[in-house]
Amino acid sequence: MSADRQPITAPDAPAAVGPYSHAVRSDGFLFLSGQTPLDPATGVLVAGDVGEQTRQCLRNLEAVCTAAGASLRNAVRCGIFVTDMGTFGEVNTAYAEFFPDAPPARSTVGVAALPVGAQVEIDAIVALGD
C-alpha cells in the first residue's frame, strides 16, 4: 500500500453500505466512492424523481469532498450509473446545476439495478490543490 494513500470518512455523508471508504486521497487526487441518493440524516432513499435523486447523490459527494478539504467543483471525472437510460435528460438537467461551467469529463452507464433501489449512483475523481 502506498504511503500516499489516505482513506476519508465523511461524517455528513450517508454511512457506507459496504466495506469501502467514502473516498481515498492519493497523489494529488481524491477518489470518491459512488454515492446513492440516501439522506445522510436518516439513511433512507430520498423521495422524488431521478432529478432529485441525482441532486442528492451530488450533495453527498460534496459532503465527502468537504470532509477531505476539497470541493466537487474541482472534479475532473464523474461516473453516472442509471437504471433507466430514458432518464438521461433529467439526470443531465440536475447534474448541470452542480457544474454550470467547465464540467468534468463524464460517463453515463445504464445498469440493471443499484443498491437500496436507487435510480442513480454517481462517483467522482477530484483534483486537489497544491
PDB file of C-alpha atoms in Angstrom:
ATOM      1  CA  MET A   1       0.000   0.000   0.000  1.00  0.00           C
ATOM      2  CA  SER A   2       1.318   3.415  -0.960  1.00  0.00           C
ATOM      3  CA  ALA A   3       2.355   5.745   1.841  1.00  0.00           C
ATOM      4  CA  ASP A   4       0.421   8.427  -0.090  1.00  0.00           C
ATOM      5  CA  ARG A   5      -2.982   6.804   0.423  1.00  0.00           C
ATOM      6  CA  GLN A   6      -5.337   8.330   2.965  1.00  0.00           C
ATOM      7  CA  PRO A   7      -8.878   6.949   3.427  1.00  0.00           C
ATOM      8  CA  ILE A   8     -11.515   9.627   4.095  1.00  0.00           C
ATOM      9  CA  THR A   9     -14.628   9.191   6.221  1.00  0.00           C
ATOM     10  CA  ALA A  10     -17.270  11.896   5.857  1.00  0.00           C
ATOM     11  CA  PRO A  11     -19.483  12.415   8.908  1.00  0.00           C
ATOM     12  CA  ASP A  12     -22.025  14.437   6.881  1.00  0.00           C
ATOM     13  CA  ALA A  13     -22.457  11.806   4.153  1.00  0.00           C
ATOM     14  CA  PRO A  14     -24.545   8.650   4.429  1.00  0.00           C
ATOM     15  CA  ALA A  15     -22.760   5.799   6.151  1.00  0.00           C
ATOM     16  CA  ALA A  16     -21.076   3.381   3.773  1.00  0.00           C
ATOM     17  CA  VAL A  17     -23.318   0.404   2.997  1.00  0.00           C
ATOM     18  CA  GLY A  18     -20.373  -1.930   2.485  1.00  0.00           C
ATOM     19  CA  PRO A  19     -16.660  -2.398   3.189  1.00  0.00           C
ATOM     20  CA  TYR A  20     -15.334   0.722   1.473  1.00  0.00           C
ATOM     21  CA  SER A  21     -14.126   4.243   2.270  1.00  0.00           C
ATOM     22  CA  HIS A  22     -16.115   7.302   1.309  1.00  0.00           C
ATOM     23  CA  ALA A  23     -13.001   8.414  -0.546  1.00  0.00           C
ATOM     24  CA  VAL A  24      -9.263   7.919  -0.765  1.00  0.00           C
ATOM     25  CA  ARG A  25      -6.779  10.768  -1.157  1.00  0.00           C
ATOM     26  CA  SER A  26      -3.710   9.825  -3.214  1.00  0.00           C
ATOM     27  CA  ASP A  27      -1.120  11.596  -5.356  1.00  0.00           C
ATOM     28  CA  GLY A  28      -2.979  14.906  -5.634  1.00  0.00           C
ATOM     29  CA  PHE A  29      -6.406  13.404  -6.298  1.00  0.00           C
ATOM     30  CA  LEU A  30      -9.445  12.441  -4.274  1.00  0.00           C
ATOM     31  CA  PHE A  31     -11.120   9.244  -5.490  1.00  0.00           C
ATOM     32  CA  LEU A  32     -14.732   9.235  -4.307  1.00  0.00           C
ATOM     33  CA  SER A  33     -16.795   6.073  -3.978  1.00  0.00           C
ATOM     34  CA  GLY A  34     -20.177   6.054  -5.633  1.00  0.00           C
ATOM     35  CA  GLN A  35     -22.910   7.831  -3.738  1.00  0.00           C
ATOM     36  CA  THR A  36     -26.528   6.767  -3.888  1.00  0.00           C
ATOM     37  CA  PRO A  37     -29.328   9.220  -3.075  1.00  0.00           C
ATOM     38  CA  LEU A  38     -29.559   8.434   0.616  1.00  0.00           C
ATOM     39  CA  ASP A  39     -30.499  11.149   3.083  1.00  0.00           C
ATOM     40  CA  PRO A  40     -27.461  11.349   5.404  1.00  0.00           C
ATOM     41  CA  ALA A  41     -29.655  12.110   8.430  1.00  0.00           C
ATOM     42  CA  THR A  42     -31.948   9.112   8.029  1.00  0.00           C
ATOM     43  CA  GLY A  43     -30.048   6.692   5.797  1.00  0.00           C
ATOM     44  CA  VAL A  44     -33.217   6.374   3.712  1.00  0.00           C
ATOM     45  CA  LEU A  45     -33.547   6.825  -0.059  1.00  0.00           C
ATOM     46  CA  VAL A  46     -34.799  10.362  -0.791  1.00  0.00           C
ATOM     47  CA  ALA A  47     -38.285  10.764  -2.189  1.00  0.00           C
ATOM     48  CA  GLY A  48     -38.719  12.234  -5.632  1.00  0.00           C
ATOM     49  CA  ASP A  49     -37.854  11.704  -9.247  1.00  0.00           C
ATOM     50  CA  VAL A  50     -34.486  10.843 -10.749  1.00  0.00           C
ATOM     51  CA  GLY A  51     -33.598  14.548 -10.846  1.00  0.00           C
ATOM     52  CA  GLU A  52     -33.950  14.841  -7.085  1.00  0.00           C
ATOM     53  CA  GLN A  53     -32.056  11.581  -6.636  1.00  0.00           C
ATOM     54  CA  THR A  54     -29.250  12.971  -8.819  1.00  0.00           C
ATOM     55  CA  ARG A  55     -29.095  16.150  -6.722  1.00  0.00           C
ATOM     56  CA  GLN A  56     -28.855  14.082  -3.515  1.00  0.00           C
ATOM     57  CA  CYS A  57     -26.025  11.985  -4.949  1.00  0.00           C
ATOM     58  CA  LEU A  58     -24.147  15.178  -5.773  1.00  0.00           C
ATOM     59  CA  ARG A  59     -24.857  16.722  -2.342  1.00  0.00           C
ATOM     60  CA  ASN A  60     -23.488  13.541  -0.773  1.00  0.00           C
ATOM     61  CA  LEU A  61     -20.380  13.728  -2.955  1.00  0.00           C
ATOM     62  CA  GLU A  62     -19.910  17.356  -1.906  1.00  0.00           C
ATOM     63  CA  ALA A  63     -20.120  16.293   1.766  1.00  0.00           C
ATOM     64  CA  VAL A  64     -17.341  13.779   1.150  1.00  0.00           C
ATOM     65  CA  CYS A  65     -15.261  16.438  -0.600  1.00  0.00           C
ATOM     66  CA  THR A  66     -15.791  18.833   2.308  1.00  0.00           C
ATOM     67  CA  ALA A  67     -14.604  16.188   4.782  1.00  0.00           C
ATOM     68  CA  ALA A  68     -11.413  15.915   2.723  1.00  0.00           C
ATOM     69  CA  GLY A  69     -10.938  19.700   2.463  1.00  0.00           C
ATOM     70  CA  ALA A  70     -11.839  19.673  -1.230  1.00  0.00           C
ATOM     71  CA  SER A  71     -14.680  20.790  -3.495  1.00  0.00           C
ATOM     72  CA  LEU A  72     -16.749  18.873  -6.012  1.00  0.00           C
ATOM     73  CA  ARG A  73     -16.285  21.873  -8.335  1.00  0.00           C
ATOM     74  CA  ASN A  74     -12.739  20.550  -8.878  1.00  0.00           C
ATOM     75  CA  ALA A  75     -13.957  17.196 -10.193  1.00  0.00           C
ATOM     76  CA  VAL A  76     -12.005  16.019 -13.222  1.00  0.00           C
ATOM     77  CA  ARG A  77     -14.211  12.989 -13.898  1.00  0.00           C
ATOM     78  CA  CYS A  78     -17.605  11.672 -12.816  1.00  0.00           C
ATOM     79  CA  GLY A  79     -19.217   8.330 -13.486  1.00  0.00           C
ATOM     80  CA  ILE A  80     -23.002   8.120 -13.514  1.00  0.00           C
ATOM     81  CA  PHE A  81     -24.927   4.867 -13.291  1.00  0.00           C
ATOM     82  CA  VAL A  82     -28.658   4.870 -14.066  1.00  0.00           C
ATOM     83  CA  THR A  83     -31.244   2.112 -14.056  1.00  0.00           C
ATOM     84  CA  ASP A  84     -33.154   3.704 -16.947  1.00  0.00           C
ATOM     85  CA  MET A  85     -31.330   5.430 -19.827  1.00  0.00           C
ATOM     86  CA  GLY A  86     -34.648   7.110 -20.615  1.00  0.00           C
ATOM     87  CA  THR A  87     -33.963   9.405 -17.647  1.00  0.00           C
ATOM     88  CA  PHE A  88     -30.743  10.714 -19.231  1.00  0.00           C
ATOM     89  CA  GLY A  89     -32.223  14.190 -19.835  1.00  0.00           C
ATOM     90  CA  GLU A  90     -33.500  14.571 -16.274  1.00  0.00           C
ATOM     91  CA  VAL A  91     -30.159  13.449 -14.880  1.00  0.00           C
ATOM     92  CA  ASN A  92     -28.328  15.939 -17.131  1.00  0.00           C
ATOM     93  CA  THR A  93     -30.552  18.828 -16.017  1.00  0.00           C
ATOM     94  CA  ALA A  94     -29.920  18.151 -12.321  1.00  0.00           C
ATOM     95  CA  TYR A  95     -26.204  17.450 -12.902  1.00  0.00           C
ATOM     96  CA  ALA A  96     -25.756  20.749 -14.762  1.00  0.00           C
ATOM     97  CA  GLU A  97     -26.911  22.654 -11.646  1.00  0.00           C
ATOM     98  CA  PHE A  98     -23.732  21.487  -9.885  1.00  0.00           C
ATOM     99  CA  PHE A  99     -21.380  22.037 -12.842  1.00  0.00           C
ATOM    100  CA  PRO A 100     -22.610  25.174 -14.663  1.00  0.00           C
ATOM    101  CA  ASP A 101     -19.169  25.998 -16.122  1.00  0.00           C
ATOM    102  CA  ALA A 102     -16.395  23.699 -17.347  1.00  0.00           C
ATOM    103  CA  PRO A 103     -17.968  20.400 -16.240  1.00  0.00           C
ATOM    104  CA  PRO A 104     -15.708  17.408 -15.645  1.00  0.00           C
ATOM    105  CA  ALA A 105     -15.241  14.533 -18.054  1.00  0.00           C
ATOM    106  CA  ARG A 106     -18.033  12.023 -17.572  1.00  0.00           C
ATOM    107  CA  SER A 107     -19.519   8.693 -18.497  1.00  0.00           C
ATOM    108  CA  THR A 108     -23.100   7.520 -18.048  1.00  0.00           C
ATOM    109  CA  VAL A 109     -23.805   3.806 -17.929  1.00  0.00           C
ATOM    110  CA  GLY A 110     -27.128   2.004 -17.865  1.00  0.00           C
ATOM    111  CA  VAL A 111     -27.256  -0.768 -15.272  1.00  0.00           C
ATOM    112  CA  ALA A 112     -29.833  -3.391 -14.283  1.00  0.00           C
ATOM    113  CA  ALA A 113     -30.069  -2.311 -10.641  1.00  0.00           C
ATOM    114  CA  LEU A 114     -28.385  -0.200  -7.968  1.00  0.00           C
ATOM    115  CA  PRO A 115     -28.071  -0.559  -4.179  1.00  0.00           C
ATOM    116  CA  VAL A 116     -31.049   0.379  -1.994  1.00  0.00           C
ATOM    117  CA  GLY A 117     -33.355   0.638  -5.016  1.00  0.00           C
ATOM    118  CA  ALA A 118     -31.754   3.869  -6.238  1.00  0.00           C
ATOM    119  CA  GLN A 119     -32.321   5.066  -9.798  1.00  0.00           C
ATOM    120  CA  VAL A 120     -28.886   6.718  -9.965  1.00  0.00           C
ATOM    121  CA  GLU A 121     -25.423   6.497  -8.399  1.00  0.00           C
ATOM    122  CA  ILE A 122     -22.505   8.857  -9.030  1.00  0.00           C
ATOM    123  CA  ASP A 123     -18.780   8.573  -8.316  1.00  0.00           C
ATOM    124  CA  ALA A 124     -16.057  11.147  -8.918  1.00  0.00           C
ATOM    125  CA  ILE A 125     -12.364  11.934  -9.095  1.00  0.00           C
ATOM    126  CA  VAL A 126     -11.427  15.381  -7.764  1.00  0.00           C
ATOM    127  CA  ALA A 127      -8.171  17.259  -8.292  1.00  0.00           C
ATOM    128  CA  LEU A 128      -6.690  18.602  -5.087  1.00  0.00           C
ATOM    129  CA  GLY A 129      -4.852  21.886  -4.765  1.00  0.00           C
ATOM    130  CA  ASP A 130      -1.128  22.025  -4.115  1.00  0.00           C
TER     131      ASP A 130
END
